[in-house]
Tab-separated table of C-alpha atoms in Angstrom:
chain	number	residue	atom	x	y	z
A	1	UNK	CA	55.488	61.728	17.828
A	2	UNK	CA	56.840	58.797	19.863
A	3	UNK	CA	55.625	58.061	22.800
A	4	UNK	CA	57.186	60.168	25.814
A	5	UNK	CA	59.434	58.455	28.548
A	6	UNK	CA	61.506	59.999	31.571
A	7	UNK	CA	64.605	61.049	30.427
A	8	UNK	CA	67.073	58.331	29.582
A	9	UNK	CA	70.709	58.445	30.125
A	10	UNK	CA	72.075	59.091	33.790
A	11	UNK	CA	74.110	62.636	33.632
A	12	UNK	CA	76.946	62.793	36.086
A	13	UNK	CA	77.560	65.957	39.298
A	14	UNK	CA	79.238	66.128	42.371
A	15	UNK	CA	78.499	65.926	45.985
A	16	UNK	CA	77.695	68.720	48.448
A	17	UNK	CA	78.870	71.925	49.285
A	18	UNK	CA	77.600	75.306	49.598
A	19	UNK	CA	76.779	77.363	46.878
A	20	UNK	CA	79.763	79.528	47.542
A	21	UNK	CA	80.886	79.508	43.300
A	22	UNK	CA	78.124	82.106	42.562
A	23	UNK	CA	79.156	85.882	43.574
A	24	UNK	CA	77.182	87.301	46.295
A	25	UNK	CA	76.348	90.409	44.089
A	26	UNK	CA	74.612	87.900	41.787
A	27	UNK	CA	72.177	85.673	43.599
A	28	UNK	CA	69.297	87.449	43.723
A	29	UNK	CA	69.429	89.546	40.434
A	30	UNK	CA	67.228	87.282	38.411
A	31	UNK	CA	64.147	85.202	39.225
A	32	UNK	CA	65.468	82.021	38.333
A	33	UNK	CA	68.614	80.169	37.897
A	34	UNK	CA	68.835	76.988	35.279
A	35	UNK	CA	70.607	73.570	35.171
A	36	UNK	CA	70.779	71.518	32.424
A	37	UNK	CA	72.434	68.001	32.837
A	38	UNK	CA	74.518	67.420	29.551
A	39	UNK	CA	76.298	64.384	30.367
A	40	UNK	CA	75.801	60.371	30.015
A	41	UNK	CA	76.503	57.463	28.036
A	42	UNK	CA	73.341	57.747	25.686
A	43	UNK	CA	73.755	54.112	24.687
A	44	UNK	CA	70.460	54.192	23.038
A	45	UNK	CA	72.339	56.534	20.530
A	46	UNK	CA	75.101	54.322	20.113
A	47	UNK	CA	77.076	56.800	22.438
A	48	UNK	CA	77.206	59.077	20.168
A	49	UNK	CA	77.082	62.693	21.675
A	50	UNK	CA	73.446	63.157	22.037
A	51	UNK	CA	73.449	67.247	23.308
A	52	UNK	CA	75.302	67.921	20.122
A	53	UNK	CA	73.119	66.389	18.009
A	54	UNK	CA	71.441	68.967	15.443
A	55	UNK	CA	67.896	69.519	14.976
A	56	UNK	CA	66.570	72.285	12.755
A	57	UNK	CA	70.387	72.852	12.218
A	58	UNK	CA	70.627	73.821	16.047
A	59	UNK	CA	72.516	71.619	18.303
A	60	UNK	CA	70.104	70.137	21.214
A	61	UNK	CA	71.622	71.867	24.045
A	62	UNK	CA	71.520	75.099	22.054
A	63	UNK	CA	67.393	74.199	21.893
A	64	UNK	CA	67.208	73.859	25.337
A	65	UNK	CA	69.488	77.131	26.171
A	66	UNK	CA	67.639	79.091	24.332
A	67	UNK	CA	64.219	78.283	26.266
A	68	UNK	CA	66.152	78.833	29.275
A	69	UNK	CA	67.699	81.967	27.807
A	70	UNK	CA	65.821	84.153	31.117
A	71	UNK	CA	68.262	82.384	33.531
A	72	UNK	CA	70.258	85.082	35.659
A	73	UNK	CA	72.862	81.960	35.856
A	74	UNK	CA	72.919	79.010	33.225
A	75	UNK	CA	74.899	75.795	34.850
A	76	UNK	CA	75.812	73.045	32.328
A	77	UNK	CA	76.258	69.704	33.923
A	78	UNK	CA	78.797	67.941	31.592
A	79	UNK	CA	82.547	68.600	29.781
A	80	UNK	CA	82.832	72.269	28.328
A	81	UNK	CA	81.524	72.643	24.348
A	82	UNK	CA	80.950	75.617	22.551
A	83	UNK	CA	77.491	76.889	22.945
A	84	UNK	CA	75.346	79.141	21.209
A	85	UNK	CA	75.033	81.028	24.792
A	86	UNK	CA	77.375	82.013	28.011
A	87	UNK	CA	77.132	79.033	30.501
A	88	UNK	CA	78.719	78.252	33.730
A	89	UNK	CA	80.114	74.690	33.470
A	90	UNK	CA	80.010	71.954	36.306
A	91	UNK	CA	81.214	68.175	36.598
A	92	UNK	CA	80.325	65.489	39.163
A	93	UNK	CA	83.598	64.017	41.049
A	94	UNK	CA	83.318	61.037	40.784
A	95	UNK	CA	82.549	60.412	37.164
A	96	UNK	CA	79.426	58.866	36.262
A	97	UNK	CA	78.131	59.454	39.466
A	98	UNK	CA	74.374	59.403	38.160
A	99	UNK	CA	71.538	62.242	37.774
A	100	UNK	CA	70.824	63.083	41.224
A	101	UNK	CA	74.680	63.549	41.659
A	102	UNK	CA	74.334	65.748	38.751
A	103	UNK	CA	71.670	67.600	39.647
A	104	UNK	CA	73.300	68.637	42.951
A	105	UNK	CA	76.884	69.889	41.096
A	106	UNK	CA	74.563	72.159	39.004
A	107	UNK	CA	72.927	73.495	42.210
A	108	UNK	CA	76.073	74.321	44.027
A	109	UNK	CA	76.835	77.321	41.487
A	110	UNK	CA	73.453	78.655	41.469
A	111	UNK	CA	72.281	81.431	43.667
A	112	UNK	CA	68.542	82.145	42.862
A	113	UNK	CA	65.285	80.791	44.999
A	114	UNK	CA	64.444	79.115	42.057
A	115	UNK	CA	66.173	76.955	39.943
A	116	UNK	CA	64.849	75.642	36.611
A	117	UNK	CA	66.225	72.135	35.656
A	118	UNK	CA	66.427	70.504	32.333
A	119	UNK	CA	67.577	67.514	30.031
A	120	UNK	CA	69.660	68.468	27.082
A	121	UNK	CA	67.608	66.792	24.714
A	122	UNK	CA	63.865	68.461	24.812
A	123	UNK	CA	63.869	69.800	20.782
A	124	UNK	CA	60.483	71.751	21.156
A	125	UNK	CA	61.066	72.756	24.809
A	126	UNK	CA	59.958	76.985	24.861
A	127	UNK	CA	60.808	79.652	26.832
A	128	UNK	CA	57.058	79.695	27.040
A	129	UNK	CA	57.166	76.764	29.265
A	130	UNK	CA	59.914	77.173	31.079
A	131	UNK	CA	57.093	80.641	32.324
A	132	UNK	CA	54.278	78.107	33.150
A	133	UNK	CA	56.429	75.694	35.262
A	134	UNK	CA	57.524	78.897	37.303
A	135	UNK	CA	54.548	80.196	37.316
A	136	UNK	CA	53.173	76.689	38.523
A	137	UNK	CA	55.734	76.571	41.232
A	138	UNK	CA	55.059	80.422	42.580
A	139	UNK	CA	50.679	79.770	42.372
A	140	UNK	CA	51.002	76.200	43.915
A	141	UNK	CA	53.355	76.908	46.968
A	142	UNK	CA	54.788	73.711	46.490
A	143	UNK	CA	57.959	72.370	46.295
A	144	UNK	CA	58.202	71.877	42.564
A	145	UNK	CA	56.658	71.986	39.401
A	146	UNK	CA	57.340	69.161	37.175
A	147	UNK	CA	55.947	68.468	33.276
A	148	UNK	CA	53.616	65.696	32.859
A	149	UNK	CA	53.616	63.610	29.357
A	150	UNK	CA	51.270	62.409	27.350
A	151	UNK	CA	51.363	58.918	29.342
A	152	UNK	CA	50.902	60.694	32.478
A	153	UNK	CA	54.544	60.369	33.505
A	154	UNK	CA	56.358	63.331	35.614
A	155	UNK	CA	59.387	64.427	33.897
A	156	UNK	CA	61.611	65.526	36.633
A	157	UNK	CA	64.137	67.176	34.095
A	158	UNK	CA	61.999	69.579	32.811
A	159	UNK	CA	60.856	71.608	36.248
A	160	UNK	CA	61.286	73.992	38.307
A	161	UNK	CA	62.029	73.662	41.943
A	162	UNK	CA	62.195	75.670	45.044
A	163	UNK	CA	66.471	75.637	45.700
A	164	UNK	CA	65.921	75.456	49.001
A	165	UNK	CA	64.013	72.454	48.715
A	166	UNK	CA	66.607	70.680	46.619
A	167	UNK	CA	69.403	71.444	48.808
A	168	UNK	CA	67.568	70.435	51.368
A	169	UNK	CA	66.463	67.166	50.509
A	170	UNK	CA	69.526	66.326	48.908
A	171	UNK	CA	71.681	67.216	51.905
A	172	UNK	CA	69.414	64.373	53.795
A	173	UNK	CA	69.942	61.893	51.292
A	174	UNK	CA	74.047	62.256	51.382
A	175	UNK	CA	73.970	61.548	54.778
A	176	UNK	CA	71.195	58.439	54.712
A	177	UNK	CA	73.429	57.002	51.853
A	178	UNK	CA	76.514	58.489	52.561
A	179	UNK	CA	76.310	60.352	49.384
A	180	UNK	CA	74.652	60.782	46.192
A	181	UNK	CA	76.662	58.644	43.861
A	182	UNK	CA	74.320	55.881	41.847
A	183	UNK	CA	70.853	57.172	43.254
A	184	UNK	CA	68.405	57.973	41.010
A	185	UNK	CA	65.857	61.213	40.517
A	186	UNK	CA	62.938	59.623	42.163
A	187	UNK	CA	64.717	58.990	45.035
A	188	UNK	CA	64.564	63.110	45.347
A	189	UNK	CA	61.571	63.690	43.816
A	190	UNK	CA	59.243	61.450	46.294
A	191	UNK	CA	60.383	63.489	49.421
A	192	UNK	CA	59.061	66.622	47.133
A	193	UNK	CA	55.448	67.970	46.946
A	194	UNK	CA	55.326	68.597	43.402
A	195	UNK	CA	52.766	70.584	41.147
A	196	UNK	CA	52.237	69.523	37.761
A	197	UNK	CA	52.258	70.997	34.196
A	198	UNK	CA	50.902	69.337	30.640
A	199	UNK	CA	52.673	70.070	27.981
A	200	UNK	CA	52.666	67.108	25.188
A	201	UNK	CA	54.848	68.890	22.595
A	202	UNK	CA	57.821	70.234	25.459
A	203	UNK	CA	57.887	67.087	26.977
A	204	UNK	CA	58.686	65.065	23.855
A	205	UNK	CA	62.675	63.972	24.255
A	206	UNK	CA	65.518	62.265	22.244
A	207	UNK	CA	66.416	59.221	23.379
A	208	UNK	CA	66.763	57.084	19.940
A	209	UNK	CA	67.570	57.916	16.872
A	210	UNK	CA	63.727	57.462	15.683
A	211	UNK	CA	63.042	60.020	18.204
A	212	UNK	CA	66.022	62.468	16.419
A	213	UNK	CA	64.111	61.469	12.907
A	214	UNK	CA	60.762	62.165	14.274
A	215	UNK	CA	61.990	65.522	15.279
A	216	UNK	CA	63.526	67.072	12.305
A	217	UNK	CA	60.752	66.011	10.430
A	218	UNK	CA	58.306	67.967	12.307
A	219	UNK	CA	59.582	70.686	12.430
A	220	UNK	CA	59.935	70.849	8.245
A	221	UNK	CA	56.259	70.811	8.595
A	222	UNK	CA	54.312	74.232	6.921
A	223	UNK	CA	53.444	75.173	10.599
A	224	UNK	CA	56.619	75.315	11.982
A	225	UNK	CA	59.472	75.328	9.287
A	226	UNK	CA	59.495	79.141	9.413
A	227	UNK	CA	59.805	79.838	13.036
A	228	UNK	CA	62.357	77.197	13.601
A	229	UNK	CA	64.465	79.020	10.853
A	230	UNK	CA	64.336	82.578	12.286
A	231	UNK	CA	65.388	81.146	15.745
A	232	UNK	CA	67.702	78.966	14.013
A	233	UNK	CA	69.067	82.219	11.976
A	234	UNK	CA	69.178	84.480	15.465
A	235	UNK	CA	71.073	82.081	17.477
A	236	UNK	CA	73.556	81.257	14.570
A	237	UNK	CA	74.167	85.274	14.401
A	238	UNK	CA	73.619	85.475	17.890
A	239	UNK	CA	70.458	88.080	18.093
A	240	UNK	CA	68.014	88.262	20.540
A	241	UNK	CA	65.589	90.369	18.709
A	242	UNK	CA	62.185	89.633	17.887
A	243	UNK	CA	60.172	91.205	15.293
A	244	UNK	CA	57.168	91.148	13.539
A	245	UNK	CA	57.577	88.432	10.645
A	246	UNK	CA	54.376	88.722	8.934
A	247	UNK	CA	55.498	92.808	8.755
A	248	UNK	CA	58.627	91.526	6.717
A	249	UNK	CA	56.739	88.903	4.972
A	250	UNK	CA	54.425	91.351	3.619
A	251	UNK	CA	57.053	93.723	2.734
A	252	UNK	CA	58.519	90.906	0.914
A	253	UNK	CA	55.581	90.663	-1.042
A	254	UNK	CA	55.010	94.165	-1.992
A	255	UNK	CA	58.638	94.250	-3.165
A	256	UNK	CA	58.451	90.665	-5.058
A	257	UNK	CA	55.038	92.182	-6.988
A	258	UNK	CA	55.431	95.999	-7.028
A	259	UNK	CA	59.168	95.910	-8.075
A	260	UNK	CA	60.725	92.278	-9.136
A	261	UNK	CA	61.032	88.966	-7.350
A	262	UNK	CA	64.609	89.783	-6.581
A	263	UNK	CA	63.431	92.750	-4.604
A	264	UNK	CA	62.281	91.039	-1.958
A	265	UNK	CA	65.562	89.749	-0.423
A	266	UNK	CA	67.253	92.973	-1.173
A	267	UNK	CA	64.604	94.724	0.763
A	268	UNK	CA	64.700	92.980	3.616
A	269	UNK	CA	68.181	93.056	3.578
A	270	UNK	CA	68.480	96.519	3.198
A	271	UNK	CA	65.656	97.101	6.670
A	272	UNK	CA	67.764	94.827	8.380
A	273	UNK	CA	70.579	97.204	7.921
A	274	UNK	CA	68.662	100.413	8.534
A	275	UNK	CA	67.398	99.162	11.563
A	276	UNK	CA	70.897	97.700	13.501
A	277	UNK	CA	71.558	101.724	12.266
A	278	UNK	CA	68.752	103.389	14.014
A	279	UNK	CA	69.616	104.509	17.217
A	280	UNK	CA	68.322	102.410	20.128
A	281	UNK	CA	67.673	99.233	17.327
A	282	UNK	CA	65.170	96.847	18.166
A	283	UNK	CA	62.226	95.859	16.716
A	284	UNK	CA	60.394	99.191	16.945
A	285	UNK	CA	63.408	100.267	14.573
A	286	UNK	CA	62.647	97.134	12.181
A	287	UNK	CA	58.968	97.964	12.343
A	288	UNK	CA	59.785	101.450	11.549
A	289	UNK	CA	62.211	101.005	8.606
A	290	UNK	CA	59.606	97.902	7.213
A	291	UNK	CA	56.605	100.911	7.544
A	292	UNK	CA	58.623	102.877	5.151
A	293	UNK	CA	60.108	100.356	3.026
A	294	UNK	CA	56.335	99.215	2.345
A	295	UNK	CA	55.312	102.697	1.468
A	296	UNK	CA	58.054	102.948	-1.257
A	297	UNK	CA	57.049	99.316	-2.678
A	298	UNK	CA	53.786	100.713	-3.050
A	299	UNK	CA	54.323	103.977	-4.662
A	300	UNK	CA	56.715	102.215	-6.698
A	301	UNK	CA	53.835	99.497	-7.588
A	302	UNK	CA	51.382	102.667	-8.265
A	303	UNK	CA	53.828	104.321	-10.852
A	304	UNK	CA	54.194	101.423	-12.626
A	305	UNK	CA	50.403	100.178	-12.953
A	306	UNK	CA	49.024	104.207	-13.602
A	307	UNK	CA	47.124	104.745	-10.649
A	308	UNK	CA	49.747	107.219	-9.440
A	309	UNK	CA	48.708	109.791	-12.082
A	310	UNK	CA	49.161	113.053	-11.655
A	311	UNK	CA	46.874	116.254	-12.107
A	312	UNK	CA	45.698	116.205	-15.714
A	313	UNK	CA	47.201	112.965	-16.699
A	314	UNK	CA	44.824	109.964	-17.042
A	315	UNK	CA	46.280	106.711	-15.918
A	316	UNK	CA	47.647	104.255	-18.707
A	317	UNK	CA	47.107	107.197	-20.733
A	318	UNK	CA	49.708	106.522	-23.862
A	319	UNK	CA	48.301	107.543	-26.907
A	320	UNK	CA	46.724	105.321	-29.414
A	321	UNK	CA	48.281	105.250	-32.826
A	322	UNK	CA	45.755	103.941	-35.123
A	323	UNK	CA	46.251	103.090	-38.696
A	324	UNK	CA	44.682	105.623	-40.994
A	325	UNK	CA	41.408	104.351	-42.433
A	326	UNK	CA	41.253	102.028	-39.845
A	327	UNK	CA	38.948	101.927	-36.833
A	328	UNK	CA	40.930	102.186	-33.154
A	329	UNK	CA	41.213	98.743	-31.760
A	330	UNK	CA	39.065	98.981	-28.077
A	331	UNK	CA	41.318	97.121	-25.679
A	332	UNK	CA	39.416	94.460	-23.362
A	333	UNK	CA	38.840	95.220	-20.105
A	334	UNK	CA	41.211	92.525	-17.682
A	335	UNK	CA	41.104	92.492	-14.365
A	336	UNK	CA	44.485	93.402	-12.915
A	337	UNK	CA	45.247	90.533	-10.433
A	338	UNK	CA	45.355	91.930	-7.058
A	339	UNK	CA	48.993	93.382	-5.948
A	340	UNK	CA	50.625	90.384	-3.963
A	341	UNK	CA	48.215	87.560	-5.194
A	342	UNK	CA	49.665	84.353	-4.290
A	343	UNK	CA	52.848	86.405	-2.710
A	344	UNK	CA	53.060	84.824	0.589
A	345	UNK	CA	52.780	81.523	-1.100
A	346	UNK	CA	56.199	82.475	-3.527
A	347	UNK	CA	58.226	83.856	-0.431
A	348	UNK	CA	57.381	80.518	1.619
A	349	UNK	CA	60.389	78.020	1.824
A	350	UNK	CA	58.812	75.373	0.873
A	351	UNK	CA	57.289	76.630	-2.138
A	352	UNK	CA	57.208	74.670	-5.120
């Protein structure tokens, strides 16, 4: 990992009004509304369009909208893109007007007490931490909850604030500067009393292309090139559901073993299938359709080795033919390797 800086790249918004864009009906649904400020120059990347850059073959912004995925409203700061998820878009007037600017067009079509706001270019950002900073912010009573880096640096663009707060404090500004255009976050963030949250992995951003490099590679490492995939997979079909993988990772392996290596796709193909059937769906319908896929893998499995004899019948029990005059050759006794040895290891993508 490099080392961690504030977000780079100013991200451009608009100046004040009321946040009169969100429908009544809708404010208070959810606990938290999200911004994410998608904009800027990113000379550091040569300008090239930094949220759209793909990581684990997910565009950043899709990485960051999917941590934020618990949002009753999602407000994208920047020009409108396809995204993975629904988004409400915003833009600063004037252009270029800087991140604080940004940050306030995002907060004028939210509706929520709390507002979560993020960079689009936080590759290992988790829904999991977008929980602790609002659960920092509701414990602490203060005005914010911001993520601290490995350097011990607040990262104001991955938080979450009190909306009151922000519109607040930003409403003061305008009218000390007459307006927002060209000031920067800190110029918010002093006037805030902030709580603070360590999270070294989350916090890591892409400001460089080293940074980009450094991030694909880690996640191709054993402990996290299979959970990057499966989100990777359910965004790109657009599920939401989560399921047990080591259920479907051992059913892989008792159809790879008990039946024939090209089983194993199949299988889980075919439980996929069964359970988007079921009625209801979700993943007690892929857990139950795995339970009985397993069970057939294994009777299967049984059949084949003998131990699935019936009354009478002795397992293995063909009969000898032995030459006349001749005595019966005693087969050795060898251990039959137990039923998914070295399975997991074969289904893993990066197997040899």
């Amino acid at each position: 990992m490099t080392a961690q800086r504030a977000p780079g790249g100013a991200v451009s918004a608009a100046a004040h009004a009321a946040p009169t864009d969100v429908p009544p009906d809708d404010r208070h649904d959810a606990p938290y509304d999200a911004v994410v400020l998608a904009g800027g120059g990113a000379r550091r990347l040569g300008g090239a369009d930094k949220p759209g850059v793909r990581v684990g073959g997910r565009a950043l912004l899709d990485r960051v909208l999917a941590a934020c995925s618990g949002a009753g409203t999602t407000v994208v700061v920047a020009g409108p893109r396809p995204t993975a998820r629904p988004v409400v878009w915003a833009r600063e007037e004037p252009a270029g007007a800087g991140p604080l600017a940004a940050l306030d067009a995002g907060l004028r079509r939210t509706g929520a007490e709390q507002v979560v706001v993020l960079s689009a270019d936080l590759p290992f950002l988790e829904e999991a931490t977008v929980q602790s900073l609002l659960a920092a912010l509701r414990e602490s009573g203060a005005d914010g909850a911001v993520l601290r880096d490995p350097g011990g640096r607040d990262q104001p663009l991955v938080a979450a604030y009190r909306s009151a707060s922000l519109k607040r404090e930003t409403a003061l500004l305008a009218v000390e500067h007459d307006g927002l255009t060209g000031l920067p976050l800190r110029s918010l963030t002093a006037r805030l009393e902030l709580a603070r949250v360590a999270d070294p992995v989350a916090s890591f951003d892409c400001d460089t292309w080293d940074d980009i490099a450094a991030a694909r590679a880690r996640i191709r490492e054993h402990g996290h090139v299979l959970d990057e995939w499966i989100s990777a997979v359910k965004d790109e079909l657009g599920i939401e559901l989560d399921v047990d993988t080591g259920l479907l990772l051992d059913l892989a392996r008792d159809a790879a073993h008990g039946v024939a290596r090209p089983a194993a796709p199949l299988t889980t193909f075919l439980v996929g299938y069964a359970a988007a059937r079921a009625e209801g769906g979700g993943p007690e319908a892929v857990a139950e359709a795995t339970r009985k896929a397993a069970a057939l893998a294994t009777r299967w499995a049984e059949e084949g080795d003998g131990t699935d004899a019936g009354p009478g019948e002795k397992p293995d029990a063909a009969p000898a033919v032995t030459p006349p005059g001749s005595a019966p050759d005693v087969a050795p006794q060898v251990d039959r390797p137990d039923p998914g040895q070295d399975a997991r290891a074969d289904m893993r993508p990066d197997a040899g």
